[in-house]
Short mmCIF file of C-alpha atoms in Angstrom, two decimals:
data_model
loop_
_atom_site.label_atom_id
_atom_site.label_comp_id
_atom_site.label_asym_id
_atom_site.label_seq_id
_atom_site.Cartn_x
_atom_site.Cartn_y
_atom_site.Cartn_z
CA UNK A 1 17.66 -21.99 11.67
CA UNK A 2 13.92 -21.16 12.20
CA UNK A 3 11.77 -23.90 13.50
CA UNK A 4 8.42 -22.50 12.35
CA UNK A 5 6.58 -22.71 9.28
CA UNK A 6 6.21 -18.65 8.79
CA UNK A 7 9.63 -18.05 9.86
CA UNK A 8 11.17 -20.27 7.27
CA UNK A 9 8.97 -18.48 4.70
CA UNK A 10 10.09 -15.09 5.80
CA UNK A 11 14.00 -16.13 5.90
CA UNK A 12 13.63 -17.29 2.07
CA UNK A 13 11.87 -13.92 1.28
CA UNK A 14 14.34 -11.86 2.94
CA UNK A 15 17.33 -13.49 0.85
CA UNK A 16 15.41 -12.95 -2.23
CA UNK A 17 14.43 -9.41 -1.36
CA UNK A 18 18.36 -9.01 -0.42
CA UNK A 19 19.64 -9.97 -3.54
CA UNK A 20 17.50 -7.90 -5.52
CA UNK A 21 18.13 -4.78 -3.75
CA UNK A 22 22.03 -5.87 -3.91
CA UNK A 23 21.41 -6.22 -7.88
CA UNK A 24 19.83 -2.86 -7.96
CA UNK A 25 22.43 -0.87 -5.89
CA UNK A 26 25.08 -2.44 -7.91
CA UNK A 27 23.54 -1.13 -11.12
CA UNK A 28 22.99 2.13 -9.45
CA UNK A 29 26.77 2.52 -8.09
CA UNK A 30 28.24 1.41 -11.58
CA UNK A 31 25.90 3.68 -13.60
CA UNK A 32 27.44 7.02 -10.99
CA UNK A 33 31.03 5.64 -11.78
CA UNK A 34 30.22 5.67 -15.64
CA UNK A 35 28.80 9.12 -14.94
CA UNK A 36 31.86 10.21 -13.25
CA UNK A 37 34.32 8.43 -16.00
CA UNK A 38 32.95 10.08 -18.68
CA UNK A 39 33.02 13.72 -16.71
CA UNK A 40 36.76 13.32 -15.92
CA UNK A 41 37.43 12.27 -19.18
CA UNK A 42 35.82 16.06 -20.25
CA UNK A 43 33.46 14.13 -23.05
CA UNK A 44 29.92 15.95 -22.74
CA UNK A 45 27.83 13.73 -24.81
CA UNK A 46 28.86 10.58 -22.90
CA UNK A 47 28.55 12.38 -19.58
CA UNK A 48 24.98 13.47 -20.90
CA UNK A 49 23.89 10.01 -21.66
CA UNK A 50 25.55 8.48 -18.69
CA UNK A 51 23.80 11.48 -16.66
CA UNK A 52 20.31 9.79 -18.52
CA UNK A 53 20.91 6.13 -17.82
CA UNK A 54 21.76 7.12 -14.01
CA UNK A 55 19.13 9.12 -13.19
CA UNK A 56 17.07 6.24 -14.58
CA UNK A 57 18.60 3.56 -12.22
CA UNK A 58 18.34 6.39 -9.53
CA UNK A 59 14.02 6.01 -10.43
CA UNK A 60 13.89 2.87 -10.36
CA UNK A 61 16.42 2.07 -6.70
CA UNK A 62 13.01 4.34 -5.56
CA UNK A 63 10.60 2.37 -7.16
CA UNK A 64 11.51 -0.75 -5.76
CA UNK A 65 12.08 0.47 -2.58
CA UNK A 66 16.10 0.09 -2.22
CA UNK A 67 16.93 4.26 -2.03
CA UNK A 68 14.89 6.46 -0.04
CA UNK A 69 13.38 9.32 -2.21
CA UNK A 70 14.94 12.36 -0.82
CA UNK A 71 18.28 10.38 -1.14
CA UNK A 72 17.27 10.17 -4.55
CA UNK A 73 16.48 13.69 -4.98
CA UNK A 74 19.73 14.49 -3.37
CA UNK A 75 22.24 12.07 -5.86
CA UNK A 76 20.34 13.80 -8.90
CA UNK A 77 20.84 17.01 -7.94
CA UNK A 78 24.39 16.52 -7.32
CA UNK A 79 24.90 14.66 -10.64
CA UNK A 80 22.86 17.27 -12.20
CA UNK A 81 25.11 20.19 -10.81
CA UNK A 82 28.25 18.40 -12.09
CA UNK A 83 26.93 18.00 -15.48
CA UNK A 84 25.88 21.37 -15.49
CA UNK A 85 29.06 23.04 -14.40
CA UNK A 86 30.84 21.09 -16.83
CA UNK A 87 28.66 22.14 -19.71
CA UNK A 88 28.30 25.62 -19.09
#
């Protein structure tokens, strides 16, 4: 355990700042597997809305700094080509 002051402080940050990202990417991974439910299951309208609500919790992993934006980019896209293929 840390002796100093500023070290203390920056331990009880970090386990706040961990759990929120954990909360985040949580979100984020059930969101895909609803995403990936709903495409397997062959409904379209769920898949679209599921397709909506991920690419929303995909945003916001960026905003607060959990996901890296090309990583992002890259999960969107490949949602985006599933949904697609399965549409068309």
């Amino acid at each position: 355990m840390a002796n100093i002051k500023s070290a203390m402080k920056r331990a009880k940050t970090n386990e706040i700042s961990r759990l929120r990202n954990k909360m985040v990417k949580t979100n984020l991974k059930t969101s895909v597997k609803k995403f990936d439910l709903a495409v397997t299951e062959g409904n379209v309208e769920a898949a679209q809305e599921a397709f909506r609500l991920a690419t929303k919790k995909i945003d916001m992993a960026v905003t607060k700094g959990v996901l890296h934006k090309n990583t992002a980019a890259r999960k969107k896209s490949t949602l985006a080509r599933i949904l697609n293929k399965m549409t068309a």
